[in-house]
Amino acid sequence: MHVAVLGAGYAGLAAARRLERSLPQEVDLVVVNDSPDHLVQHEIHRVVRRPSLAEDVTIPLADVLGRAELVEDEIESVDPDAGVATLVSGDPVEFDYGVLALGATTAFYDLPGVGEHAIPLKRLDDARRIREAFLASNSPRAVVGGAGLSGVQVAGELAALAEEEGLDATVTLLEQLEEIAPNFDRRFGDAVRSELEAYGIDVRTGTAVASATADAVELDSGEELPYDAFVWTGGIAGSEATGGDRPVVRADLRLGERTFAVGDAARIVDASGEAVPASAQSAVRAARVAAANVGRLVEHERSGEGGFRPRLETFDFDSPGWVVSVGDGAVAQLGPTVLRGAAARAAKASIGGAYLGSVGAVSRATDLVREELGWPTSEDVEGSGGRDPDGPDGTEVPEDQDPIRINVDEDPEDPNESGSNGGAAGDERE
């Protein structure tokens, strides 16, 4: 029997690791991904300002997967009912049961010139291109289209980068709807806007992009915004393998007779009938349900008992909160409470570090947390001649910087796995 996981982003990696533990050894498990690495998507914006962080947010899949066979190739098409994925190389991957976790691409909505001239934020190369374009001028002008969490974070990084480099920069954040972070609680969105404006970012809501040229963004109002760097985080679409579509799946996550869809690859409606936001947090949680359902179907088929198929688990998304970074600041919402300042930064650092730790990248987690909190890296600490246990740099940790521990991959049935509530709450793909 053959099980395939298509994609190794948040959802794909979570499903694959769960299936490695739960499937019988006699069942083959293959993971297909277009890269040998897993990318911690919700931290890519940090690479715009800190290129050295690229290594910390890139995890070799061979280091975090066990018995699964890893196939590095792009997927050209998927037949979820037949159980076949066709690779760009022409080879087919056939499976009895599969998990579709191909993520999403950037949606440009056929806006003239936007797809041609804007830089998305999906890959490390995107972060490097944004940085290069921004630093090409002593008075850089950046326009960021889309004020969901991804847009907020890259705008904050650009403003902080300009401050560090002593540049007379203009950073403009555009949002077509009337609120920043429009899919979130208004108290959270208002706090995010305050944090952005404290950085001097020009925040414009109710403002739609009409088109773009090589050096300016034209708004629906007719106003033109000249730019040196134009970043687009204004929407997502399905992968090319699904024809650009993000199919709707219900709470059992079934896309076809043999396939379950999770993460940004699908639009999920949970057991409560609510649309699930596209986020790392929801992707990891949904992947657990998909893996459990694959396991049940595999067990039933291997038993040879026939009869009715087993009852499948359903996914019910209830977020414990959200976190977004804005330069060196952050905003967190935990339940009804909205936090800013040191407490929010600690929450953001804890989430990023806990996610990396949950997939076995402990050293990367340590360095990422230190970077988020402004503490020395492991290289700085090594050879320091010893340190006070109170703080990683030998100094006492202020009371307001005590880390807020937010679990990222809770699995009460597996005491060997780090706890989790879904992880990268600071990432939402608009």
XYZ file of C-alpha atoms in Angstrom:
430
model
C 0.000 0.000 0.000
C 1.239 3.492 -0.871
C 0.586 6.830 0.863
C 1.778 10.138 -0.602
C 2.108 13.608 0.873
C 2.220 16.220 -1.871
C 4.082 19.265 -0.609
C 6.230 19.879 2.472
C 5.180 23.262 3.779
C 3.566 23.584 7.198
C 0.708 21.216 6.428
C 2.704 18.729 4.379
C 5.546 18.396 6.869
C 3.145 18.056 9.801
C 1.167 15.358 7.998
C 4.285 13.484 6.898
C 5.812 13.424 10.371
C 2.533 12.242 11.869
C 2.169 9.508 9.246
C 5.742 8.336 9.777
C 4.820 7.567 13.357
C 1.368 6.115 12.777
C 1.512 4.076 9.577
C 2.632 0.426 9.700
C 6.137 -0.133 8.374
C 4.696 -2.192 5.552
C 2.961 0.891 4.129
C 5.162 2.961 1.822
C 5.235 6.703 2.473
C 6.504 9.208 -0.100
C 6.804 12.991 0.254
C 6.982 15.039 -2.957
C 8.315 18.591 -2.738
C 9.809 21.038 -5.215
C 12.707 21.765 -2.858
C 14.916 19.685 -0.551
C 14.099 22.136 2.242
C 11.168 23.153 4.411
C 10.815 26.932 4.578
C 9.496 28.607 7.728
C 7.231 30.915 5.771
C 6.089 33.147 8.612
C 9.675 34.298 9.228
C 10.715 35.107 5.642
C 10.063 38.806 6.164
C 12.915 38.840 8.687
C 15.368 38.004 5.907
C 14.642 41.361 4.263
C 16.457 43.046 7.150
C 18.576 40.144 8.411
C 19.849 38.097 5.439
C 21.796 35.858 7.829
C 18.502 34.461 9.142
C 17.964 32.597 5.869
C 19.739 29.569 7.294
C 17.641 29.596 10.464
C 14.363 29.508 8.545
C 15.465 26.838 6.071
C 15.269 23.245 7.310
C 16.611 20.339 5.207
C 13.769 17.841 4.914
C 16.240 14.983 5.201
C 16.998 16.192 8.737
C 13.392 16.151 9.948
C 11.889 13.223 8.072
C 12.576 9.616 8.954
C 11.503 6.669 6.834
C 9.554 8.639 4.229
C 10.985 8.609 0.707
C 11.626 12.188 -0.421
C 11.068 12.973 -4.104
C 12.308 16.389 -5.190
C 10.223 17.477 -8.165
C 7.392 19.814 -9.097
C 3.894 18.426 -9.417
C 2.219 19.184 -12.730
C -1.253 17.814 -11.984
C -3.180 15.768 -9.429
C -6.131 13.411 -9.879
C -7.506 13.117 -6.328
C -9.976 10.340 -7.194
C -7.619 8.166 -9.220
C -4.777 8.684 -6.742
C -2.179 9.907 -9.233
C 0.126 12.913 -9.169
C 2.007 13.638 -12.386
C 5.414 15.232 -11.933
C 6.988 17.827 -14.222
C 9.614 15.206 -15.046
C 6.773 13.108 -16.496
C 6.897 10.430 -13.820
C 3.648 9.504 -12.052
C 3.308 9.095 -8.303
C 0.496 6.660 -7.608
C -1.042 6.384 -4.170
C -3.805 4.565 -2.346
C -4.289 7.568 -0.071
C -2.757 11.002 -0.244
C -2.568 14.422 1.361
C -2.613 17.430 -0.966
C -0.563 20.163 0.709
C 0.867 22.164 -2.176
C 0.314 25.556 -0.590
C -0.655 28.578 -2.624
C 0.708 31.034 -5.134
C 0.375 34.812 -5.146
C -2.812 36.168 -6.732
C -2.387 39.329 -8.796
C -6.027 39.475 -9.942
C -5.074 40.383 -13.519
C -4.240 43.923 -12.414
C -2.239 45.426 -15.300
C 1.488 45.396 -14.585
C 1.200 44.167 -10.993
C 2.246 40.580 -11.659
C 5.078 41.826 -13.857
C 6.544 44.468 -11.549
C 5.614 43.543 -7.973
C 7.717 41.252 -5.801
C 5.746 38.672 -3.803
C 6.968 37.263 -0.483
C 6.937 33.503 -0.881
C 10.593 32.551 -1.214
C 13.947 33.579 0.236
C 14.875 35.008 -3.155
C 11.834 37.283 -2.870
C 13.130 38.659 0.441
C 16.553 39.256 -1.093
C 15.056 41.028 -4.113
C 12.986 43.278 -1.856
C 16.056 44.203 0.172
C 18.161 44.877 -2.926
C 15.511 47.081 -4.542
C 14.939 49.031 -1.325
C 18.622 49.674 -0.620
C 19.354 50.753 -4.189
C 18.448 54.335 -3.241
C 19.521 56.648 -0.426
C 15.915 57.814 -0.191
C 14.018 54.624 -0.937
C 10.294 54.507 -1.571
C 8.496 51.261 -0.878
C 4.886 50.428 -1.635
C 3.355 47.314 -0.069
C 0.034 46.130 -1.474
C -2.131 44.182 0.964
C -2.346 44.814 4.716
C -2.949 41.341 6.030
C -0.315 39.994 8.373
C 2.258 39.328 5.637
C 2.008 42.881 4.331
C 2.152 44.333 7.820
C 5.306 42.382 8.620
C 7.233 43.262 5.469
C 6.274 46.946 5.791
C 7.563 46.901 9.360
C 10.838 45.272 8.311
C 11.407 47.864 5.600
C 10.768 50.736 7.999
C 13.128 49.213 10.565
C 15.764 48.586 7.894
C 15.605 52.225 6.805
C 15.997 53.322 10.418
C 19.044 51.114 10.931
C 20.678 52.261 7.687
C 19.937 55.939 8.345
C 17.885 56.264 5.167
C 15.264 58.908 4.466
C 12.685 56.337 3.362
C 8.969 56.324 2.630
C 7.042 53.122 3.275
C 3.395 53.058 2.164
C 1.050 50.205 3.073
C -2.114 49.892 0.979
C -5.290 48.009 1.877
C -8.389 47.865 -0.298
C -10.685 47.265 2.672
C -11.329 49.775 5.412
C -9.244 48.159 8.148
C -5.719 46.892 8.682
C -5.639 43.099 9.137
C -9.261 43.046 7.961
C -9.895 39.380 8.788
C -9.095 39.816 12.463
C -10.611 41.303 15.610
C -10.790 45.078 15.386
C -8.908 45.610 18.633
C -6.043 43.619 17.145
C -6.184 45.524 13.854
C -6.264 48.896 15.606
C -3.223 47.985 17.701
C -1.374 46.851 14.577
C -2.159 50.129 12.852
C -0.844 52.087 15.834
C 2.379 50.075 15.769
C 2.809 50.711 12.032
C 2.204 54.428 12.352
C 4.674 54.627 15.244
C 7.281 53.490 12.696
C 6.274 56.325 10.389
C 4.605 54.029 7.863
C 1.990 55.688 5.670
C -1.036 53.428 6.196
C -3.816 53.826 3.632
C -6.993 51.798 3.987
C -9.913 51.880 1.552
C -7.292 52.248 -1.177
C -7.199 49.926 -4.182
C -4.393 49.359 -6.664
C -5.430 49.778 -10.295
C -2.175 49.005 -12.111
C 1.599 49.265 -11.959
C 4.479 50.279 -14.191
C 8.200 49.739 -13.699
C 8.441 52.762 -11.425
C 4.980 53.647 -10.081
C 1.796 52.161 -8.661
C -1.449 53.690 -9.901
C -4.375 53.738 -7.485
C -8.057 53.555 -8.358
C -8.243 57.243 -7.481
C -5.783 58.015 -10.280
C -2.977 58.937 -7.873
C 0.453 57.545 -8.731
C 2.906 56.348 -6.082
C 6.515 56.214 -7.339
C 8.501 53.350 -5.850
C 11.893 51.738 -5.672
C 10.468 48.537 -4.180
C 6.922 47.312 -4.848
C 5.848 44.338 -2.727
C 2.580 42.477 -3.291
C 0.931 40.455 -0.517
C -2.609 41.140 -1.673
C -3.992 37.636 -2.146
C -3.434 33.938 -2.773
C -4.440 31.444 -5.438
C -4.113 27.692 -5.773
C -1.041 25.984 -7.173
C -0.595 25.359 -10.879
C -1.145 21.650 -10.198
C -4.759 22.420 -9.283
C -5.255 24.881 -12.116
C -4.885 27.845 -9.769
C -7.964 26.735 -7.849
C -8.253 26.317 -4.082
C -11.023 23.717 -3.858
C -13.479 23.811 -0.977
C -13.282 20.884 1.440
C -15.517 20.195 4.418
C -14.550 19.295 7.952
C -13.320 15.777 7.116
C -10.924 17.439 4.616
C -11.739 14.984 1.818
C -11.042 16.190 -1.691
C -11.725 12.874 -3.383
C -12.024 9.170 -2.703
C -8.323 8.862 -2.032
C -7.171 12.373 -1.176
C -7.382 14.912 1.634
C -6.539 18.599 1.147
C -4.994 20.823 3.811
C -3.249 24.148 4.250
C -3.419 26.915 1.681
C -4.076 24.362 -1.071
C -7.769 24.331 -0.114
C -10.487 26.516 1.304
C -11.548 24.660 4.419
C -14.961 24.894 6.046
C -14.665 23.462 9.548
C -17.073 21.423 11.673
C -18.733 24.623 12.894
C -19.444 25.726 9.336
C -16.856 28.510 9.547
C -14.325 29.328 6.849
C -10.829 28.629 8.161
C -8.263 31.409 7.625
C -5.224 30.569 5.518
C -2.486 30.468 8.128
C 0.349 28.304 9.336
C -1.579 27.713 12.530
C -4.598 26.252 10.747
C -2.421 24.324 8.294
C -0.607 22.400 11.020
C -3.814 21.638 12.877
C -5.686 20.464 9.791
C -2.735 18.263 8.825
C -3.143 16.282 12.041
C -6.760 15.516 11.178
C -5.880 14.541 7.603
C -3.096 12.238 8.805
C -5.423 10.615 11.326
C -8.036 10.017 8.635
C -5.496 8.521 6.241
C -4.376 6.246 9.054
C -7.935 5.069 9.731
C -8.586 4.305 6.074
C -5.288 2.467 5.691
C -5.990 0.382 8.794
C -9.504 -0.459 7.572
C -8.317 -1.484 4.113
C -5.456 -3.570 5.463
C -7.789 -5.370 7.858
C -9.731 -6.817 4.929
C -12.944 -6.610 6.937
C -14.879 -4.774 4.252
C -18.202 -3.260 5.202
C -18.597 0.390 6.040
C -15.559 2.614 6.039
C -14.505 3.979 9.429
C -15.888 7.248 10.735
C -13.496 10.077 9.938
C -12.302 12.812 12.259
C -13.482 16.344 11.588
C -11.553 19.578 11.849
C -12.848 22.369 14.073
C -10.610 25.439 14.103
C -10.534 27.558 17.240
C -7.516 29.829 17.297
C -5.939 30.644 20.663
C -4.639 33.921 19.238
C -2.571 35.710 16.634
C 0.804 37.434 16.640
C 2.362 39.797 14.119
C 5.737 41.523 14.157
C 6.155 45.160 13.122
C 9.865 45.830 12.825
C 11.285 45.372 16.305
C 7.800 45.602 17.792
C 4.903 43.180 17.797
C 1.203 42.880 18.503
C -0.372 39.754 19.967
C -3.951 38.799 20.668
C -4.401 35.950 23.132
C -8.105 35.402 23.652
C -9.641 38.828 24.273
C -6.348 40.373 25.376
C -4.254 42.453 22.960
C -0.575 42.865 23.850
C 2.118 45.178 22.546
C 5.709 45.761 23.540
C 7.953 43.224 25.243
C 5.170 40.763 26.034
C 4.093 40.621 22.372
C 7.706 40.242 21.197
C 8.186 37.364 23.606
C 5.018 35.717 22.308
C 6.228 36.044 18.708
C 9.653 34.654 19.568
C 8.172 31.767 21.535
C 5.914 30.757 18.662
C 8.658 30.827 16.049
C 11.100 29.000 18.278
C 8.545 26.439 19.402
C 7.613 25.630 15.817
C 11.228 25.020 14.844
C 11.737 22.933 17.954
C 8.628 20.890 17.162
C 10.096 19.765 13.851
C 13.481 18.990 15.352
C 15.372 22.153 14.347
C 16.451 23.020 17.889
C 19.606 25.021 17.122
C 17.727 27.112 14.562
C 14.978 27.692 17.120
C 17.491 28.978 19.652
C 19.063 31.458 17.258
C 15.695 32.643 15.968
C 14.415 33.374 19.484
C 17.606 35.256 20.310
C 17.244 37.321 17.147
C 13.578 38.113 17.827
C 14.374 39.306 21.345
C 17.552 41.138 20.415
C 19.786 38.738 22.345
C 23.192 37.503 21.112
C 23.304 34.550 18.726
C 24.854 31.215 19.589
C 28.086 32.341 17.909
C 28.197 35.417 20.131
C 27.572 33.355 23.243
C 30.194 30.731 22.424
C 33.513 31.695 23.927
C 31.961 34.317 26.182
C 33.602 32.696 29.177
C 30.416 31.632 30.882
C 27.170 33.423 31.553
C 24.626 34.083 34.207
C 21.749 31.607 33.785
C 19.253 34.444 34.038
C 19.850 35.614 30.475
C 21.457 34.284 27.300
C 23.997 37.096 27.215
C 24.894 36.905 30.881
C 22.592 39.756 31.911
C 19.505 39.598 34.011
C 16.317 39.246 31.985
C 13.890 42.103 32.745
C 10.610 40.972 34.251
C 8.650 42.235 31.257
C 10.666 40.009 28.914
C 9.848 36.706 30.558
C 8.824 34.561 27.588
C 5.211 33.712 27.054
C 5.212 30.013 26.289
C 2.740 29.198 23.569
C 2.778 25.555 22.534
C 2.988 24.841 18.835
C 2.379 21.140 18.217
C 0.408 19.670 21.053
C -0.048 15.935 20.818
C -1.165 14.418 24.117
C -0.782 10.928 22.638
C 2.903 11.462 21.888
C 4.943 12.652 24.864
C 8.067 12.795 22.704
C 6.725 15.594 20.499
C 6.863 19.220 21.537
C 3.512 20.679 22.488
C 1.644 22.832 19.958
C -1.416 24.840 19.337
C -0.741 25.132 15.645
C 2.305 27.164 15.588
C 3.076 30.079 13.501
C 0.248 32.291 14.526
C 2.119 35.242 13.121
C 1.515 34.188 9.568
C -1.638 34.727 7.552
C -1.601 34.579 3.774
C -4.134 37.058 2.562
